[in-house]
Tab-separated table of C-alpha atoms in Angstrom:
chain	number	residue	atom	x	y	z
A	811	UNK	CA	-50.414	-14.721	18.625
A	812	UNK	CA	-48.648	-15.871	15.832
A	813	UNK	CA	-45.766	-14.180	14.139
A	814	UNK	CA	-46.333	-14.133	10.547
A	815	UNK	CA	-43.320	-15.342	8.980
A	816	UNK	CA	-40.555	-12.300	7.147
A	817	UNK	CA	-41.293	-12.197	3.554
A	818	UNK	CA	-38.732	-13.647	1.501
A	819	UNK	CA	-35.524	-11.204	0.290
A	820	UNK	CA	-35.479	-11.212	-3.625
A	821	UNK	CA	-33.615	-14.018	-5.260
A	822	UNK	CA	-29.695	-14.403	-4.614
A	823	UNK	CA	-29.222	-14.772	-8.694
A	824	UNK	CA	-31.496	-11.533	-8.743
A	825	UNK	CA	-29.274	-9.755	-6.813
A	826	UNK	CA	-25.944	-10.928	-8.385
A	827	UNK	CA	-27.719	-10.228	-12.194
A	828	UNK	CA	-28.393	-6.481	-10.650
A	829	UNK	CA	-24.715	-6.182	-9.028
A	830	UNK	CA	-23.132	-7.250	-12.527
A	831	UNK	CA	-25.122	-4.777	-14.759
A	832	UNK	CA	-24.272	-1.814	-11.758
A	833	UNK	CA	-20.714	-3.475	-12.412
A	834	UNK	CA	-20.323	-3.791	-16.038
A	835	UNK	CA	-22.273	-0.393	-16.890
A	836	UNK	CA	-19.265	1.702	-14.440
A	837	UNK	CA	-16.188	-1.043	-15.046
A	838	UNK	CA	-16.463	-1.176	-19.212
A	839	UNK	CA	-16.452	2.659	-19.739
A	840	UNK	CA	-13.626	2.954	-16.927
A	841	UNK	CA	-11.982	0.184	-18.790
A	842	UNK	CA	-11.428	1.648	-22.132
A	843	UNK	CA	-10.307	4.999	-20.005
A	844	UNK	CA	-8.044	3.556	-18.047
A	845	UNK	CA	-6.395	1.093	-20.689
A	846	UNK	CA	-6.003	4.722	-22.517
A	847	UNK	CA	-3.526	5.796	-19.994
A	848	UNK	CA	-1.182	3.680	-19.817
A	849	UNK	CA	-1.142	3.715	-24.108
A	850	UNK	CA	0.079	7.190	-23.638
A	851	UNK	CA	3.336	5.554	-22.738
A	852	UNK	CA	3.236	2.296	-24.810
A	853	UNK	CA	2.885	4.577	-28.053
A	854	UNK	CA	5.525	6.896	-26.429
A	855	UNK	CA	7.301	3.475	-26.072
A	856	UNK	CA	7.094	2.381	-29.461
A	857	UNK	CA	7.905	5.433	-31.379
A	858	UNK	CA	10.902	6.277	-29.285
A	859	UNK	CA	12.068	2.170	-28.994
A	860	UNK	CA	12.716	2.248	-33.082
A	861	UNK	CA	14.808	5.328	-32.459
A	862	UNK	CA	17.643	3.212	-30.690
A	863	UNK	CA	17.877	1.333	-27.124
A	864	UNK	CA	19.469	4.679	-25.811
A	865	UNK	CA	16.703	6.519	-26.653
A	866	UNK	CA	14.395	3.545	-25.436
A	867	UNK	CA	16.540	3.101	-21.970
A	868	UNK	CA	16.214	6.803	-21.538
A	869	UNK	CA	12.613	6.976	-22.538
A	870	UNK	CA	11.876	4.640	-19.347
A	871	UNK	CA	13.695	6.369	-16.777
A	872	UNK	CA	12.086	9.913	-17.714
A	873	UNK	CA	8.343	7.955	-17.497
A	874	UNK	CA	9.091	6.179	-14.510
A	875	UNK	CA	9.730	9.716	-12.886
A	876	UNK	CA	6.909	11.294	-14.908
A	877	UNK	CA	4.425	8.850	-13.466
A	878	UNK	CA	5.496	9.054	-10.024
A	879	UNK	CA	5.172	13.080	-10.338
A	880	UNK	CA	1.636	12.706	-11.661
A	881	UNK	CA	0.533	9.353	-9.457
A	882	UNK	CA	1.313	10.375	-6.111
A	883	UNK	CA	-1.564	12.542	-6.671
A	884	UNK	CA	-3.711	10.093	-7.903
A	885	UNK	CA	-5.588	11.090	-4.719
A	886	UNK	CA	-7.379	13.546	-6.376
A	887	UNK	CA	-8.994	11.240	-7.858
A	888	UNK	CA	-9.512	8.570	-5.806
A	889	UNK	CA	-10.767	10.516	-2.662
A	890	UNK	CA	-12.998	12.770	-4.824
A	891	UNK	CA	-14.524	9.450	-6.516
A	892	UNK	CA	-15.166	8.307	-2.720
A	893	UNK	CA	-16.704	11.684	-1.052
A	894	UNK	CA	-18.398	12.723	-4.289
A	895	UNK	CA	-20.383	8.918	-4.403
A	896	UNK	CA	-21.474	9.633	-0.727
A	897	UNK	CA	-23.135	12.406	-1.505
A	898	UNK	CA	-25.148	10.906	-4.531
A	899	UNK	CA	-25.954	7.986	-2.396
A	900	UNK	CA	-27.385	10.781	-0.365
A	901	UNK	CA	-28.881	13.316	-2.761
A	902	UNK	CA	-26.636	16.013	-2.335
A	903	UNK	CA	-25.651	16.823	-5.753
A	904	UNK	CA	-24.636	20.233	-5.102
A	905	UNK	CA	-22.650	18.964	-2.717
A	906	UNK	CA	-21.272	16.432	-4.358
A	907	UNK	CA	-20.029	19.066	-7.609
A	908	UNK	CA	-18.531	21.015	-4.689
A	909	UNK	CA	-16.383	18.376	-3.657
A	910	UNK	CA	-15.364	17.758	-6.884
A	911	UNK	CA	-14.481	21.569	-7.658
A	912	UNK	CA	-12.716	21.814	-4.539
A	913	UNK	CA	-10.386	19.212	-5.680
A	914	UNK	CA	-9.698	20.548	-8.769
A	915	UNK	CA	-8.592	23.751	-7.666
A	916	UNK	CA	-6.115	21.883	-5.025
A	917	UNK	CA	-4.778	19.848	-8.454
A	918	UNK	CA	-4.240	23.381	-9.738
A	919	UNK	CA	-1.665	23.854	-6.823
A	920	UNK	CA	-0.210	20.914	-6.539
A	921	UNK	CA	0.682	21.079	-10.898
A	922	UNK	CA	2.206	24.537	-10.662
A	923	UNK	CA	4.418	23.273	-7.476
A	924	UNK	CA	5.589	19.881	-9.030
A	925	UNK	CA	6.684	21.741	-12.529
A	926	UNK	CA	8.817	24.997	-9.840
A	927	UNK	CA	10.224	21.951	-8.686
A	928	UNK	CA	10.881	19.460	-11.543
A	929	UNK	CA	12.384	21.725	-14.508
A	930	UNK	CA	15.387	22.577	-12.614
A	931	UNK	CA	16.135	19.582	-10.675
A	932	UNK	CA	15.323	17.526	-14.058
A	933	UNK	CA	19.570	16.310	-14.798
A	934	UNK	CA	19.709	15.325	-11.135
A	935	UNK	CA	16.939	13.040	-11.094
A	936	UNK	CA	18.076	11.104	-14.153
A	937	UNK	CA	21.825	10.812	-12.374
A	938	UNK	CA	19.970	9.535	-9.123
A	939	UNK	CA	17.895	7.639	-10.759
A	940	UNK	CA	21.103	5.729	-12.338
A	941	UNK	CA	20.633	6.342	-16.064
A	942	UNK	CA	23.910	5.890	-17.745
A	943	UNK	CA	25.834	8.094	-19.355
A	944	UNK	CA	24.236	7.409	-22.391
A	945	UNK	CA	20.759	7.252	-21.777
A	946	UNK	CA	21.226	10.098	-19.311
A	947	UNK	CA	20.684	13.161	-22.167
A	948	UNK	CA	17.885	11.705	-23.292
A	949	UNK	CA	16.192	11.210	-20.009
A	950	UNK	CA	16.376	14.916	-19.387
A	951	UNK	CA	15.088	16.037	-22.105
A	952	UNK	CA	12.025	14.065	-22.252
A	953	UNK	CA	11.389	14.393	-18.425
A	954	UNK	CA	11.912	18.936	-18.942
A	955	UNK	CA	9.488	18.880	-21.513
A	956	UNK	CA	6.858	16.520	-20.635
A	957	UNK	CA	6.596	18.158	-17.003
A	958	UNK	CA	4.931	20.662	-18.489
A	959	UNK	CA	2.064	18.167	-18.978
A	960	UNK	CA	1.509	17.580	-15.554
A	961	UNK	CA	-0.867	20.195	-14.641
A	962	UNK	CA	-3.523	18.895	-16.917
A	963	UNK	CA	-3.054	15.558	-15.790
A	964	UNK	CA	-3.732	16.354	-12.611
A	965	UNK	CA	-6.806	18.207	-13.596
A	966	UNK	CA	-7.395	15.436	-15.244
A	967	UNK	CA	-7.254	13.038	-12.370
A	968	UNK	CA	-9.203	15.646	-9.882
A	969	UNK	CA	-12.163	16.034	-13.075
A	970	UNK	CA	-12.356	12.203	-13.849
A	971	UNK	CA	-13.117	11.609	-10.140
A	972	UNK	CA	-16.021	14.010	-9.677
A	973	UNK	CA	-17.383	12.295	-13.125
A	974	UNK	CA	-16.445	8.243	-11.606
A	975	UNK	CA	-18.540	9.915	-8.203
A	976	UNK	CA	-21.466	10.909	-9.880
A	977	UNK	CA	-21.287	7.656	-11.601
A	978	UNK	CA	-20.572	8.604	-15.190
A	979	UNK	CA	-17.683	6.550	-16.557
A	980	UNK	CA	-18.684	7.005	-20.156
A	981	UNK	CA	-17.313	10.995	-20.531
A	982	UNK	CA	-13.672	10.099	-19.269
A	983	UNK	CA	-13.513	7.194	-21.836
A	984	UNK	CA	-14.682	9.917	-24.560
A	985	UNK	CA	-11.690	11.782	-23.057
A	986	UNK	CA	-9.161	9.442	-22.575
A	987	UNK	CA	-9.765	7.874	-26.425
A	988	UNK	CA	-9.472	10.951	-28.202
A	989	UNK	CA	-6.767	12.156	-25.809
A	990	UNK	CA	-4.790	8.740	-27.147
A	991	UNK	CA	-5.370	9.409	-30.823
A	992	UNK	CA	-4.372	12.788	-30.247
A	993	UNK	CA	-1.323	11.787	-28.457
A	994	UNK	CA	-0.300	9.195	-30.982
A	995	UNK	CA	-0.818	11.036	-34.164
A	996	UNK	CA	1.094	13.937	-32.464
A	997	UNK	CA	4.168	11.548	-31.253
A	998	UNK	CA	4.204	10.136	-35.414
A	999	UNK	CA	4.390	13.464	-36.540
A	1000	UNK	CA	6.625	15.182	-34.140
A	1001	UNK	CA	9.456	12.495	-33.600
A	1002	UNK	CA	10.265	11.574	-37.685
A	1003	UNK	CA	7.362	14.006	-39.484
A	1004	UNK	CA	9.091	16.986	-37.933
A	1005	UNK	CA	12.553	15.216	-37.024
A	1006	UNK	CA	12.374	15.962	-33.475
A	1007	UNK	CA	13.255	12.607	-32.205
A	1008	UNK	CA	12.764	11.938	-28.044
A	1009	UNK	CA	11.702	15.771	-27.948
A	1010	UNK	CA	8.721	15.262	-30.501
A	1011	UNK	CA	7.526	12.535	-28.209
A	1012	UNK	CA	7.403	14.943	-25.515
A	1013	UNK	CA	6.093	17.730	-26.971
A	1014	UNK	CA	2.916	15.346	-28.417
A	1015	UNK	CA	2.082	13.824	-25.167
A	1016	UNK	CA	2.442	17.219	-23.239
A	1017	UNK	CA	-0.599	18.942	-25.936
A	1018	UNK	CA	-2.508	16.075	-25.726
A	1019	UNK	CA	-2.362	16.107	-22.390
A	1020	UNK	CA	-3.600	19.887	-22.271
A	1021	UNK	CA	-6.620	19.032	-24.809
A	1022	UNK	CA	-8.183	16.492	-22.107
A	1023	UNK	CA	-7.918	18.887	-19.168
A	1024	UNK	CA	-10.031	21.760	-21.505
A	1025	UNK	CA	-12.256	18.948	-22.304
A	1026	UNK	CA	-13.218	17.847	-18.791
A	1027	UNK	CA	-13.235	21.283	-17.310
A	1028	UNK	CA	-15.796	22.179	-19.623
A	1029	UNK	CA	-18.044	19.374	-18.445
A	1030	UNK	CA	-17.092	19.636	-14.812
A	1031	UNK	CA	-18.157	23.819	-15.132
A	1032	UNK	CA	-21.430	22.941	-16.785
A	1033	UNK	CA	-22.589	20.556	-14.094
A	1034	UNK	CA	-21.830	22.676	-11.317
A	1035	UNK	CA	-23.737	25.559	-13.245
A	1036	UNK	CA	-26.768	23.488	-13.485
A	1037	UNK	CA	-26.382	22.414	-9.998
A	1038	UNK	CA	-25.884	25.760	-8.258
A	1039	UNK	CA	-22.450	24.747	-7.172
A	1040	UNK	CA	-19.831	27.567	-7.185
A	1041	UNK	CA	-16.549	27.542	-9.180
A	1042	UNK	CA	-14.761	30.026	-7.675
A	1043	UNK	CA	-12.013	28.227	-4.783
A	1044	UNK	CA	-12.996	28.064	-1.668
A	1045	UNK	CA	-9.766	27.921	0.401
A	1046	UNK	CA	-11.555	25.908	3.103
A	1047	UNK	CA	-12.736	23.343	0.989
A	1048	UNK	CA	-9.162	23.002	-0.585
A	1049	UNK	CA	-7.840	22.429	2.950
A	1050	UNK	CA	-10.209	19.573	3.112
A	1051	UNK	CA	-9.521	17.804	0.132
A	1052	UNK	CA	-5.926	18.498	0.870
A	1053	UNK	CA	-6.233	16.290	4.686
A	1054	UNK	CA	-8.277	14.065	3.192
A	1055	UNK	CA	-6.406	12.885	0.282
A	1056	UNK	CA	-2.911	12.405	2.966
A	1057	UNK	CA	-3.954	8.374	3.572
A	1058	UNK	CA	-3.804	7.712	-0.051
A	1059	UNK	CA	-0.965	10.082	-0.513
A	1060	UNK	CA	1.544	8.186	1.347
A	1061	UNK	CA	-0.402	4.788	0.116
A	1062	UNK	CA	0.503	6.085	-3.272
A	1063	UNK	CA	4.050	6.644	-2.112
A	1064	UNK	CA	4.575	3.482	-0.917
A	1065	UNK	CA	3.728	2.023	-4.082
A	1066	UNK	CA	5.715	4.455	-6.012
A	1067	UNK	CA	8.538	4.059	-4.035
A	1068	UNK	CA	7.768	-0.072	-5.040
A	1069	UNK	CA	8.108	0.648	-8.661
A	1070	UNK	CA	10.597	3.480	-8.431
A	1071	UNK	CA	12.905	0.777	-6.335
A	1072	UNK	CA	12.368	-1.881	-9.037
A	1073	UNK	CA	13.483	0.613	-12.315
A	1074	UNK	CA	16.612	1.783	-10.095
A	1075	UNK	CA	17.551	-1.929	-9.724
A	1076	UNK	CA	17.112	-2.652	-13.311
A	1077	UNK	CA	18.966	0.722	-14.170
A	1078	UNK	CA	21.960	-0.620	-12.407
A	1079	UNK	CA	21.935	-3.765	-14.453
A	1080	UNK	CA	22.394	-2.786	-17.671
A	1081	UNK	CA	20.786	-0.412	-20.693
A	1082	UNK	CA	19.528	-4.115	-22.166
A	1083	UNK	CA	17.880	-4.596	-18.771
A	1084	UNK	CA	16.289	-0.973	-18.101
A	1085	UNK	CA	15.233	-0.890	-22.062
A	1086	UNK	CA	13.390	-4.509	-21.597
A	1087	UNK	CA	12.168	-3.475	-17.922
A	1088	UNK	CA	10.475	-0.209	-19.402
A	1089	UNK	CA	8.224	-1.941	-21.605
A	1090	UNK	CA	7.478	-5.174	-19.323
A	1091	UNK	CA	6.611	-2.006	-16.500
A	1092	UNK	CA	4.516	-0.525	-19.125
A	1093	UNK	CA	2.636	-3.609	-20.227
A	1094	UNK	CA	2.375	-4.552	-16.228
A	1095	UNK	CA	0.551	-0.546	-15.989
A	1096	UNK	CA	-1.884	-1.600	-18.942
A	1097	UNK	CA	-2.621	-4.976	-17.258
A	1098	UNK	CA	-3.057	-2.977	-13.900
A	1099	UNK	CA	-5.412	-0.641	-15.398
A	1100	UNK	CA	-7.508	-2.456	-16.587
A	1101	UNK	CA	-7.961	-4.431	-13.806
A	1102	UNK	CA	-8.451	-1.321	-11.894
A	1103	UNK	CA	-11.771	-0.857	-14.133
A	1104	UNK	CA	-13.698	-2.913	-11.679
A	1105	UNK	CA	-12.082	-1.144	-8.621
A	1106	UNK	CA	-13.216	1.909	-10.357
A	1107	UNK	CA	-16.614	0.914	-10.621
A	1108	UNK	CA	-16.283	-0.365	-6.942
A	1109	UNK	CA	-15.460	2.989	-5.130
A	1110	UNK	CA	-18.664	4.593	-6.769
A	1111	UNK	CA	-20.751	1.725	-5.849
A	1112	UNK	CA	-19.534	1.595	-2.515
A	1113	UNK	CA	-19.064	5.055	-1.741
A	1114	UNK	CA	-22.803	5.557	-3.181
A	1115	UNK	CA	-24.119	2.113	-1.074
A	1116	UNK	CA	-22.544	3.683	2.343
A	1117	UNK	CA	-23.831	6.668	1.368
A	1118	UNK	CA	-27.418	5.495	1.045
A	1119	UNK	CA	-26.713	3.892	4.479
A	1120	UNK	CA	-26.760	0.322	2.901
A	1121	UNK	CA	-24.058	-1.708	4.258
A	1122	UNK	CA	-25.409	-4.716	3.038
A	1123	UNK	CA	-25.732	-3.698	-0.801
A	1124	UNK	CA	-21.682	-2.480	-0.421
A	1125	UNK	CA	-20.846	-6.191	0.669
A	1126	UNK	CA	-23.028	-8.100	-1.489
A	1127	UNK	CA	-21.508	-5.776	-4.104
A	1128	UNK	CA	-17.922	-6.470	-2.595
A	1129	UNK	CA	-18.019	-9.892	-3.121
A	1130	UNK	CA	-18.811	-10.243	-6.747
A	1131	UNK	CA	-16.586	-7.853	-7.538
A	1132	UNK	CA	-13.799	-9.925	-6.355
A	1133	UNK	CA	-15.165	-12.935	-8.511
A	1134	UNK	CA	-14.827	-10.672	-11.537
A	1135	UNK	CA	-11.435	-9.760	-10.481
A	1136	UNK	CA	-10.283	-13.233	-10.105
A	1137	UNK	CA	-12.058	-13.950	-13.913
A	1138	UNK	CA	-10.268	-10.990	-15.248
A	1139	UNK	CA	-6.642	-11.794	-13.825
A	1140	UNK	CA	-6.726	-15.265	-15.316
A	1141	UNK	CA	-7.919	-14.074	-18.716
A	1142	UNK	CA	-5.537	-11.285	-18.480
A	1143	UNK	CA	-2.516	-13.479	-18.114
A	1144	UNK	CA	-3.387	-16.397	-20.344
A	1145	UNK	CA	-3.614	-13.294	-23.267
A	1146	UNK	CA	-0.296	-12.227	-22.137
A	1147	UNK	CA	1.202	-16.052	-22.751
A	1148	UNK	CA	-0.414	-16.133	-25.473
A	1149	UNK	CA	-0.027	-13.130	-27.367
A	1150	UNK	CA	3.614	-12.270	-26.436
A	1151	UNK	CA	5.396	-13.058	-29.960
A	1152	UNK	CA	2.943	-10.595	-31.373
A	1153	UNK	CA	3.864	-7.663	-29.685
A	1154	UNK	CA	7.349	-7.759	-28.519
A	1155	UNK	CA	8.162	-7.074	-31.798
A	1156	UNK	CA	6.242	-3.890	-31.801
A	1157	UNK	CA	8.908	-2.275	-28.926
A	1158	UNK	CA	12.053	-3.307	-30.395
A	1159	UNK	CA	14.513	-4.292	-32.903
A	1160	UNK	CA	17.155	-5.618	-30.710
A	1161	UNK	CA	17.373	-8.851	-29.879
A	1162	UNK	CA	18.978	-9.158	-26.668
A	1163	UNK	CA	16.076	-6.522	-25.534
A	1164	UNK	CA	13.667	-9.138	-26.461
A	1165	UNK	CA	15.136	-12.046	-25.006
A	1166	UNK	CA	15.312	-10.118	-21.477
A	1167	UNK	CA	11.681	-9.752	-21.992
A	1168	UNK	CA	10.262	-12.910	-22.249
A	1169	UNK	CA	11.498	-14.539	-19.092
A	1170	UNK	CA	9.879	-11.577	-17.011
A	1171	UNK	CA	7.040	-11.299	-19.034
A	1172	UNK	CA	6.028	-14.895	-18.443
A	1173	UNK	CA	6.050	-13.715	-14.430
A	1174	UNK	CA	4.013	-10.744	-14.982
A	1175	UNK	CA	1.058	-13.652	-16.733
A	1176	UNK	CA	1.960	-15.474	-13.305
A	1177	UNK	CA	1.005	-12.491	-10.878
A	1178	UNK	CA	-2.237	-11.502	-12.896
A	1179	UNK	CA	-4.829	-13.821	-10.499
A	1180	UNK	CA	-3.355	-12.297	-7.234
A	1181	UNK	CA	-3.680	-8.627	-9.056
A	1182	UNK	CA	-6.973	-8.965	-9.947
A	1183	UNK	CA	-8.000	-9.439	-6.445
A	1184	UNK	CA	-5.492	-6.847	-4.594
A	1185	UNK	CA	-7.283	-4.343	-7.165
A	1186	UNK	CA	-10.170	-5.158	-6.185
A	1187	UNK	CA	-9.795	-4.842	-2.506
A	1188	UNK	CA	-7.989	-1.863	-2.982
A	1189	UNK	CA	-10.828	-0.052	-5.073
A	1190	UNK	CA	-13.435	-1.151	-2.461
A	1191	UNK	CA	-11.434	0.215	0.494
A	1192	UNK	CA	-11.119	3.555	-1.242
A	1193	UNK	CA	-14.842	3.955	-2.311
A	1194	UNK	CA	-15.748	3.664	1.739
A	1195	UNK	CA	-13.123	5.829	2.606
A	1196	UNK	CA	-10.727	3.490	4.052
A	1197	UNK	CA	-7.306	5.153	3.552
A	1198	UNK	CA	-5.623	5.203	6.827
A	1199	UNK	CA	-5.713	1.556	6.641
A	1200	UNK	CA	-5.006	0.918	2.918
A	1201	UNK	CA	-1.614	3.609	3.758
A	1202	UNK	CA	-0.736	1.195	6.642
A	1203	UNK	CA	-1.183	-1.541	4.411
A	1204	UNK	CA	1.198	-0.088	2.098
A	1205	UNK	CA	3.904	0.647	3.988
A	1206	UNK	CA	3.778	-2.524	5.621
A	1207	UNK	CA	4.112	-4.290	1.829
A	1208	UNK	CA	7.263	-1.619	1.024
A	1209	UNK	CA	9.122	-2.601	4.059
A	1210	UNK	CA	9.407	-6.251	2.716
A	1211	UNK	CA	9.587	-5.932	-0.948
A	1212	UNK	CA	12.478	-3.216	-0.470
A	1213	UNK	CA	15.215	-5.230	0.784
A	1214	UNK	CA	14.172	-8.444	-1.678
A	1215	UNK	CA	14.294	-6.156	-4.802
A	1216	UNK	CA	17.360	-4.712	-3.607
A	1217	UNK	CA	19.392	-7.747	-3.026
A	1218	UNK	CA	18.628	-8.828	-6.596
A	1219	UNK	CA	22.087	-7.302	-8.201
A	1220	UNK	CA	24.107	-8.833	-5.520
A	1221	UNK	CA	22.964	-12.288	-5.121
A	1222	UNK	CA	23.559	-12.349	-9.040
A	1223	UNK	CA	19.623	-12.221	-10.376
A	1224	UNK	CA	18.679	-10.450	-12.833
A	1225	UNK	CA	15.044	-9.121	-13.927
A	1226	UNK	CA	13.323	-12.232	-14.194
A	1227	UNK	CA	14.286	-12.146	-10.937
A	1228	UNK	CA	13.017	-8.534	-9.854
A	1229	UNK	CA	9.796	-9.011	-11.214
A	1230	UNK	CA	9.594	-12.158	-8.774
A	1231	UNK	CA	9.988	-9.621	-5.589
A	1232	UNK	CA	6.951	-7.856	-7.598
A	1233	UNK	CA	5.555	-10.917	-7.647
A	1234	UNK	CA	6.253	-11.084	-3.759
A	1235	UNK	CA	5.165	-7.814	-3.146
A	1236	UNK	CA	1.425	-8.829	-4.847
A	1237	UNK	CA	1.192	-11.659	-2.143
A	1238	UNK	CA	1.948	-9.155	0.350
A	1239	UNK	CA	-0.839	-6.812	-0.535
A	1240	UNK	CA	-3.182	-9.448	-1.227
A	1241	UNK	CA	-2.771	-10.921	2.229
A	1242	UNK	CA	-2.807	-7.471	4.016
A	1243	UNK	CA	-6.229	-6.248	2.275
A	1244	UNK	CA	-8.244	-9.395	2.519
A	1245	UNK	CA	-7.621	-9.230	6.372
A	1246	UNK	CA	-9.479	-5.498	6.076
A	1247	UNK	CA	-12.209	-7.160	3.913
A	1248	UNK	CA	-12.952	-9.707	6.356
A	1249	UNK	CA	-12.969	-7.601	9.475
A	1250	UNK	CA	-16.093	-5.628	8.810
A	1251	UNK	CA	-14.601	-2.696	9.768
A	1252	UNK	CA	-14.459	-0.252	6.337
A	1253	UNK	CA	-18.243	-0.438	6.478
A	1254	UNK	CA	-19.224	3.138	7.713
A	1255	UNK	CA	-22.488	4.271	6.587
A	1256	UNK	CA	-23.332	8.367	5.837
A	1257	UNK	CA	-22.627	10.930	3.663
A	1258	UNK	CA	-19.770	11.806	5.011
A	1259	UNK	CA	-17.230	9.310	6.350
């Protein structure tokens, strides 16, 4: 007998057209989010840059310490996204809230331990973190006050991740815009309305950071009321998130510790340096971020393909992603050629600040391909769950960029120069995570990885 032949799979352009609307109708909303973070610091950045480069210089090592408190946690986020996809992909939307709510609860925590342990040890940081003696007071006072924002951030992070998991990107961007109008009308007012200078700043950023965590905790409750979930912590569940998020927590170290290493070296060259460094770091976060937009749409698509046990839809999904990450990178750093005597001006008056800039800022357009990619990968390996390999990965990348960034000051470079060992450490990552990709091996199917 003969076997009648397999009817045909749909259409290849069928499937890319319904990957690209999945893709664009998670990445867009997650864009104009995520782009809102990192504007929490450029408007800081602005403000506090028209003040005077001390204030500037200062201004960038208090954030670089700020974001490290806050993003070594980013786990909350990123492993709730991951779990809380699975269990869509499997209709288990109780389940899925209950995830999220656990991870909340942990951010509660984790905020209340990181402020105990950053108001006191706030001068000490800024010395070891090699702010002058200038830039030092300044540092301090921006870094006390503004830790009392961290809390709601990471609220903020655990909330956003339930909403990326159910696959609603549209509420955080909601959030995150009126959070940034909030924030910058606030930082105007404070710092020369009210005369507060690098305190005002502070002070803005740490209540607008307080309105977004009200906002999403209001959503977050309502869904798991309508879902039957409970909101009361469940100290098992808390323990779970906890072990769960430890991959991406030292992942998220590692990278830190990248970007901590690279403002220390720049610190030690010279206020010009660390002032010009803080905004090139700041454009490089709003560059990464949106990149990340795609990533963020890739762990809920992911997470919800492996949950749905459909290992084929996760790949076929994995690959155009990375095709709109390469897009994005190059139109990402031809904007940043292009558009660089229009806002350099914006950061600072001082010449010499500017002219430190450029050089490194021209890099930064270099690296933007490569980026596009790594986030990519990155996104995809954390939407199935991947994070013992992706903190491997890491550490891996940190062990080489390390001694390359540090050598900078000696062999006489200066931060054109540092943002080339970024540039190095990109490569790295790029290489390490496309080996993952190919293997086959991140594609574990269930609700629960």
């Amino acid at each position: 007998m003969t076997q009648a032949p397999a009817a045909p799979g749909p259409p290849v352009r069928t499937d890319r057209r319904r990957h690209d609307r999945e893709i664009v109708s998670l990445a867009v909303p997650a864009f104009g989010a995520l782009v809102a973070e990192p504007l929490f610091v450029m408007v800081d950045s602005a403000i506090v840059g028209h003040l005077g480069t001390r204030e500037l210089a200062g201004l960038g090592i208090a954030a670089a310490l700020l974001t490290t408190a806050v993003s070594i946690f980013v786990f909350l986020a990123y492993a709730t996204t991951a779990a809380v996809a699975r269990r869509v992909g499997a209709g288990d939307l109780k389940a899925a809230i209950q995830q999220g709510m656990d991870g909340i609860w942990l951010a509660v925590l984790l905020g209340a331990a990181v402020i105990a342990a950053t108001l006191p040890a706030a001068p000490w940081l800024v010395t070891a973190f090699g702010a002058s003696d200038t830039a030092a007071p300044y540092a301090t006072t921006y870094l006390r006050i503004s830790s009392l924002g961290i809390p709601a951030m990471l609220m903020v992070l655990a909330a956003t991740g339930v909403l990326r998991g159910l696959q609603d990107t549209r509420t955080p961007l909601y959030v995150a815009v009126g959070g940034f109008a909030a924030n910058a009308g606030l930082n105007a007012s404070l710092v020369y309305g009210a005369g507060l200078g690098i305190a005002g700043s502070a002070w803005g950023t740490v209540i607008a950071q307080w309105g977004m965590a009200a906002v999403y905790l209001v959503v977050v409750v309502r869904g798991a009321r309508r879902h039957g979930a409970s909101l009361r912590p469940d100290a098992a569940g808390v323990r779970a998130s906890a072990r769960a998020g430890v991959p991406l927590l030292v992942r998220t170290l590692s990278l830190r510790a990248v970007l901590l290493i690279a403002t220390a070296v720049a610190a030690r060259l010279s206020d010009v340096d660390i002032a010009a460094h803080q905004v090139v770091l700041s454009l490089w976060s709003l560059t990464a971020f949106a990149l990340d937009a795609i990533a963020i749409a890739g762990q809920a698509i992911i997470g919800r393909y492996l949950g749905a046990d459909d290992p084929s839809g996760a790949r076929q999904a994995c690959r155009r992603m990375i095709l709109w990450g390469l897009v994005a990178g190059v139109v990402i750093g031809a904007l940043i050629v292009l558009a660089r005597p229009l806002f350099i001006p914006l950061f600072t008056g001082d010449p010499t600040v500017r002219d430190a800039m450029l050089p490194a800022l021209l890099v930064v357009a270099l690296i933007q391909p490569v980026a596009g990619i790594v986030f990519i990968l990155d996104g995809v390996l954390m939407g199935a769950g991947d994070g013992v390999y992706l903190a491997g990965a890491m550490v891996v990348t940190l062990a080489v960029f390390a001694p390359v960034a540090l050598a900078v000051p000696s062999l006489g470079g200066g931060l054109t120069a540092l943002w080339w060992a970024m540039g190095l450490m990109m490569l790295m990552r790029l290489i390490t995570l496309s080996l993952r990709m190919r293997s086959g091996r991140w594609l574990v199917t269930g609700a629960a990885r």
